[in-house]
XYZ file of C-alpha atoms in Angstrom:
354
model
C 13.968 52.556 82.048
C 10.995 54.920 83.554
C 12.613 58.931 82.533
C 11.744 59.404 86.608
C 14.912 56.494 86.835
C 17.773 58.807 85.488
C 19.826 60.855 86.364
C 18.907 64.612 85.881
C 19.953 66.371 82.614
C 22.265 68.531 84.033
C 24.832 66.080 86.050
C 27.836 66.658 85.804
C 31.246 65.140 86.850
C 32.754 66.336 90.118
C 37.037 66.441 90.938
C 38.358 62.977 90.621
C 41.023 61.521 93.480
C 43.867 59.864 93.156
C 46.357 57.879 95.418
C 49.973 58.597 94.356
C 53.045 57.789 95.720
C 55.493 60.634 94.890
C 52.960 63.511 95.908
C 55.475 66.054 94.703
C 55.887 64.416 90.795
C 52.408 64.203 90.645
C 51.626 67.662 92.046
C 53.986 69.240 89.235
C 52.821 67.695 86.081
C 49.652 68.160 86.977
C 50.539 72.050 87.864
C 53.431 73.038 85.736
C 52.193 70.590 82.583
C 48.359 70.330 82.571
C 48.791 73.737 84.086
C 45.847 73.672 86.607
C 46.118 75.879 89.808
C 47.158 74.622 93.385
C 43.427 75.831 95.266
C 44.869 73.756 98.580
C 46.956 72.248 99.855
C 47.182 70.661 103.442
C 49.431 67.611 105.088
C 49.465 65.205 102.659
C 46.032 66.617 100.337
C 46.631 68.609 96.944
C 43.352 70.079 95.582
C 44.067 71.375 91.750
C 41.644 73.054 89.436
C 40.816 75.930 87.292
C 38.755 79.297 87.266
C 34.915 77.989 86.670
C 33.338 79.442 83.261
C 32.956 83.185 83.468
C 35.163 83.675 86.611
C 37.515 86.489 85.611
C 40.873 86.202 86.900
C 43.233 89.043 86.367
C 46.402 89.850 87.705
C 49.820 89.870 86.270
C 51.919 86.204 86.763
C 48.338 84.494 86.496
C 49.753 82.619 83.668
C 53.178 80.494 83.713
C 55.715 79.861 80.570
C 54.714 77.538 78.414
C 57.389 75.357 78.628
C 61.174 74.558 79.765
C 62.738 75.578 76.614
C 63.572 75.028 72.676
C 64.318 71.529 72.054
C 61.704 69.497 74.555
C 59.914 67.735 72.013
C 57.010 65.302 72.858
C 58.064 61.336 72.375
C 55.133 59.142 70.491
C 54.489 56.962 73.730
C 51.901 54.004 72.867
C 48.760 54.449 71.236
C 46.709 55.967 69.187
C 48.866 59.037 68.046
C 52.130 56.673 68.151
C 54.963 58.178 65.700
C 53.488 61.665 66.244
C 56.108 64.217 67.476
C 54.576 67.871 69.475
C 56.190 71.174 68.496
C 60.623 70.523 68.708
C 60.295 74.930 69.459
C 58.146 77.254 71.065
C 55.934 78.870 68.423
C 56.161 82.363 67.500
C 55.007 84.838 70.069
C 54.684 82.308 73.117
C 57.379 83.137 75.945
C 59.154 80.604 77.540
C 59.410 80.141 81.294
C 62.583 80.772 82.816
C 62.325 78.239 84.548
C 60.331 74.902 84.465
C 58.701 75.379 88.095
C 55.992 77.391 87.468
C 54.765 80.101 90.363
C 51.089 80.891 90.437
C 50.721 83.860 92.643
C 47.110 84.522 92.330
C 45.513 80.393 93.499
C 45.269 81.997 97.155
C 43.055 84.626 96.028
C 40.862 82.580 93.250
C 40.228 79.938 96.033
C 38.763 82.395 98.410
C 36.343 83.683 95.724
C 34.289 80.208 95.452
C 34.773 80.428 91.776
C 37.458 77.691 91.147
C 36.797 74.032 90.235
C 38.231 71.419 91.141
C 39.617 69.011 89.000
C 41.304 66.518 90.582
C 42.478 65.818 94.637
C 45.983 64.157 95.079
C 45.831 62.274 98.705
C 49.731 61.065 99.571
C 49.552 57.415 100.067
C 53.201 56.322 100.523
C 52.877 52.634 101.527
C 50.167 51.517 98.879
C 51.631 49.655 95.713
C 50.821 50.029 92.057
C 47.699 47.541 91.044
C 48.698 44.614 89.445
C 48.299 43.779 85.556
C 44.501 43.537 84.243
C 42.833 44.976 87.277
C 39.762 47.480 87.451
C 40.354 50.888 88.429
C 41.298 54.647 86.235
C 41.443 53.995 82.791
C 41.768 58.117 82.215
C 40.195 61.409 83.602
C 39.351 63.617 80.972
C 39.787 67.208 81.479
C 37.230 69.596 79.037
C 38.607 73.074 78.134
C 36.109 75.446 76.394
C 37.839 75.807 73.019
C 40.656 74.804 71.276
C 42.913 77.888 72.185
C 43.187 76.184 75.960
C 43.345 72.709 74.959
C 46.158 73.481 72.511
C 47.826 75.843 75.212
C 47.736 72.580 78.055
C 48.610 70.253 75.234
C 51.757 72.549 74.228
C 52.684 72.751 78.017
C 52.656 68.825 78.687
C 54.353 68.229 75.623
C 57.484 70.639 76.565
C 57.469 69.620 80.258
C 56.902 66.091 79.758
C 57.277 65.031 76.525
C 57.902 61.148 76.925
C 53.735 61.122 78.966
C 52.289 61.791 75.584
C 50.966 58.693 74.270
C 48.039 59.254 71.503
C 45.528 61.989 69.477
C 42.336 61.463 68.069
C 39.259 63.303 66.414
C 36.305 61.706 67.976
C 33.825 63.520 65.495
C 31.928 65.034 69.404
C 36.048 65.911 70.296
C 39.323 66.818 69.804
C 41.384 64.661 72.300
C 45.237 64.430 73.759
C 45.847 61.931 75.782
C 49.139 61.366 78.028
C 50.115 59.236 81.240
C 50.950 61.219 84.680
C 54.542 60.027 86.505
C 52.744 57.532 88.324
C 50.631 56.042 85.251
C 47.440 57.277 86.003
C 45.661 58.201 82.350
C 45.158 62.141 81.250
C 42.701 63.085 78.255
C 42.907 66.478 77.306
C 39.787 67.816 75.598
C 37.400 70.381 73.461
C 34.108 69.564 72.618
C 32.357 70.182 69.364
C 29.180 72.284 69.387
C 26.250 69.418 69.896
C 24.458 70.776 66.583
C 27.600 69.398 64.677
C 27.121 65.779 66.839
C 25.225 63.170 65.079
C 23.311 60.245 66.085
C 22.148 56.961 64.807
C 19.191 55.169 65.966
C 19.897 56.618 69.634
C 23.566 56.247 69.489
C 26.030 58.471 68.983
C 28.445 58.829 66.006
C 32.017 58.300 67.480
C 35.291 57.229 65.794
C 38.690 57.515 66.305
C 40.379 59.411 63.331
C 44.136 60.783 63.936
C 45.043 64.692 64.716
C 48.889 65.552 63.969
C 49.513 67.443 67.272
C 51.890 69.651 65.259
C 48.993 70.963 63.360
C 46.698 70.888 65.730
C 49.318 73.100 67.782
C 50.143 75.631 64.460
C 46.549 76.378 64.010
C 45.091 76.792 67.222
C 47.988 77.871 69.853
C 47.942 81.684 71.345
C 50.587 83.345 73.016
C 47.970 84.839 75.152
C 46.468 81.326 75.510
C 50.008 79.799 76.488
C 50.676 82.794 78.951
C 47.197 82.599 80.168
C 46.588 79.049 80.725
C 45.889 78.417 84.315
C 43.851 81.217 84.719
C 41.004 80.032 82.038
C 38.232 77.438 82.618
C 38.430 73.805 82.802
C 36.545 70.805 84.186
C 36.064 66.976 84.748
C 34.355 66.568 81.632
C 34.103 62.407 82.045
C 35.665 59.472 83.442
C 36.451 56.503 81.783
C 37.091 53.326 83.915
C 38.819 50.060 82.924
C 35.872 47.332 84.357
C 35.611 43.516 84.439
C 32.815 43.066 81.595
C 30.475 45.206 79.668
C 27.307 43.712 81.168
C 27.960 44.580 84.726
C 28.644 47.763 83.866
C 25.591 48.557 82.290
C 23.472 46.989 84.838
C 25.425 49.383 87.232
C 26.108 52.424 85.831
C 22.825 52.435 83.570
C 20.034 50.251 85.018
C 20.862 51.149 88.837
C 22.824 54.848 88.811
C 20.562 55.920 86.132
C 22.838 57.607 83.426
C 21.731 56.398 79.930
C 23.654 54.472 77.370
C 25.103 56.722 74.331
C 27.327 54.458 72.577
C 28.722 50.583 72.907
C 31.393 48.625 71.716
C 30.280 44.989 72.267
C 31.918 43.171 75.001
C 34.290 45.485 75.027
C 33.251 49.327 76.020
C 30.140 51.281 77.089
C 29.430 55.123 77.109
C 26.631 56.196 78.992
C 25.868 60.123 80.148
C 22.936 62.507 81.583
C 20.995 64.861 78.971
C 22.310 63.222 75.678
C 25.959 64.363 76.190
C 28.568 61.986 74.463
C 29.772 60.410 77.782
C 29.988 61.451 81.405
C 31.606 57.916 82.018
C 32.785 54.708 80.166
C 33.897 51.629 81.161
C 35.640 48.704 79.220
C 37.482 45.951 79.156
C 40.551 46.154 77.092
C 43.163 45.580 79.751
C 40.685 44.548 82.629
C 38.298 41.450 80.903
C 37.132 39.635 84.031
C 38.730 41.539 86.917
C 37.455 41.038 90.208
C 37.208 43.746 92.838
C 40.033 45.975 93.824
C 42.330 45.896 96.388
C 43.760 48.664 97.786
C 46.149 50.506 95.645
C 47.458 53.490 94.024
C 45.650 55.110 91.523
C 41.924 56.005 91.624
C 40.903 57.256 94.827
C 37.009 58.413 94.312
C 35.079 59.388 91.419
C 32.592 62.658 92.273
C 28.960 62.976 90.156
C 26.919 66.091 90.577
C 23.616 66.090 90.353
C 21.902 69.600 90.126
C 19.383 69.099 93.455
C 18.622 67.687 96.615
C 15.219 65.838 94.890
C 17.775 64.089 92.513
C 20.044 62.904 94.767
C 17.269 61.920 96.951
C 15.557 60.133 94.421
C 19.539 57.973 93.281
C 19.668 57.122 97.136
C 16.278 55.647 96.737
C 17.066 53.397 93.783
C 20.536 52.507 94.975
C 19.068 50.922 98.317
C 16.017 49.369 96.618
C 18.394 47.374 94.266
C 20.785 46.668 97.222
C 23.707 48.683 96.881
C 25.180 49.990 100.393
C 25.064 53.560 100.476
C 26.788 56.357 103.105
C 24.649 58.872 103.395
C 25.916 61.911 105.179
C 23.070 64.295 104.359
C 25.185 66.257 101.871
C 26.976 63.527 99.769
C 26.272 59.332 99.426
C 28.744 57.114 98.676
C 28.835 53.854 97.417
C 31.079 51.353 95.348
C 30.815 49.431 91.828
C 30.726 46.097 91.324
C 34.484 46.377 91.472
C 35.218 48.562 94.270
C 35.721 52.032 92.595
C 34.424 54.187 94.982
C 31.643 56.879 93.948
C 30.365 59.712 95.845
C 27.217 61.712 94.372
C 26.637 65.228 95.899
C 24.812 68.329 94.542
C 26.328 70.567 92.345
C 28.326 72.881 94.340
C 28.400 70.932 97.791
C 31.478 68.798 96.626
């Protein structure tokens, strides 16, 4: 691939939406667990996010409790971090919300400064139905905090609220991760990055694993009480996406040899990583409970997947390649939108215009 054919260094990932059933259920863990901030909220639209990096938010009540009380311990769930158990009692110096509904007083004001980001939109879609087994669509949005303070202070919060959504941990040598499932199934990493000098790679690839974190001592080192009482009012972002896809190959001619990211890391048949300016992944896509899905029906779940890119030029120049290898585009003159080989909707805008 020509370096004119992908995607600009600094893309980035824009909110993700999802189609939920119980807009309230998912609204709460998303707010009182994951602790992001309401920024709107309108009929039957939730837009959640956090402050953007450097946006100072002060205020007394910007933070809420970290969690409903002594005694909500986090259940193993499925996966990677199975048997693992999350704090049984609020660590020293972290106070306890009075009550597990969490007000956030100052979202009104943060909104109207233009220096929140969105992380995810929740659109209320009442008579859709769940997807059936081994179809495409969210395999989990990732959410990036900027160190492991905030990570540990969302991780403690989910695990009090909803302790039974946690389902695995891992050390990805690039990340610490968390992962948990929202009240409608829809998959949640929780992440901190490593600083890229630590990264490695190998001839172009790189260096991932999966090596277990006990969320207990990942908790007792890292966790604040002014992290836990601050939570929602620190940064946090769609770091990537990772989708669950029909095969490997179709992905890659996609997402790599048509969108333009480039490949960091593949498992086979069975998973591909791919990013903009030699990140670890933007997106991924595999196969592991998908192998030869077809495309998507309507359903709950994933909505619409956002990509920044930082300029006009570059989003002129993806339009370009998506209609010269035949993908239907929507062009609006601020975003274009177009679907995968298996109907997952993508919209690309510039950073900012979202």
């Amino acid at each position: 691939m020509n370096s004119q054919d992908l995607l600009a260094a600094d893309t980035g990932m824009g909110a993700v939406t999802l189609r939920v059933a119980d807009l309230d259920a998912v609204t709460a863990f998303y707010r009182d667990g994951v602790r992001l901030t309401v920024l709107a909220q309108e009929g039957g639209r939730v837009v959640l996010g956090r402050p953007a990096a450097g946006a100072a938010v002060t205020g007394a009540g910007a933070g809420a409790g970290a969690g409903a009380g002594a005694g909500a311990g986090a259940g193993a769930g499925a996966g990677a971090g199975a048997g693992a158990t999350v704090a049984d009692a609020p660590l020293p110096g972290a106070r306890v919300a009075d009550s597990p509904v969490a007000d956030f007083p100052v979202a009104d004001a943060r909104a109207a400064t233009g220096l929140t980001v969105p992380i995810l939109v929740l659109e209320h879609e009442p008579a859709l139905r769940n997807a059936g087994p081994g179809q495409a669509g969210l395999f989990h949005t990732a959410i990036l905090f900027d160190d492991r303070s905030d990570l540990a202070a969302a991780l403690y919060s989910v695990a009090t609220r909803y302790p039974r959504s946690f389902t695995g941990s891992a050390d990805h040598l690039v990340s610490n991760a968390f992962y948990f499932t929202d009240p409608e199934g829809n998959g949640v990493e929780l992440y901190w990055d490593r600083d890229r000098t630590e990264w490695s790679w190998t001839h172009g690839s790189i260096d991932m694993d999966t090596v277990y974190i006990d969320p207990n001592a990942f908790l007792q080192e890292h966790l604040t009480a002014e992290a836990v009482e601050r939570a929602d009012a620190r940064p946090g972002r769609v770091g990537h996406v990772h989708l669950s896809v029909g095969d490997v190959a179709s992905a890659k001619a996609f997402y790599v040899d048509t969108l333009g990211f480039a490949t960091t890391a593949a498992m086979g048949g069975q998973a591909l990583f791919v990013s903009a300016g030699g990140y670890h992944h933007h997106m991924a896509m595999n196969t592991w409970n998908s192998r030869g899905a077809g495309r998507r029906q309507q359903a709950l779940g994933l909505g619409l997947v956002r990509i920044e890119v930082p300029a006009a030029d570059d989003l002129g120049a993806l339009t370009a390649r998506m209609r010269d290898a035949g993908v239907q585009t929507a062009d609006d003159g601020r975003t274009v939108a177009f679907e995968d080989p298996w109907a997952n909707r993508i919209e690309v805008t510039t950073a900012g215009r979202g």
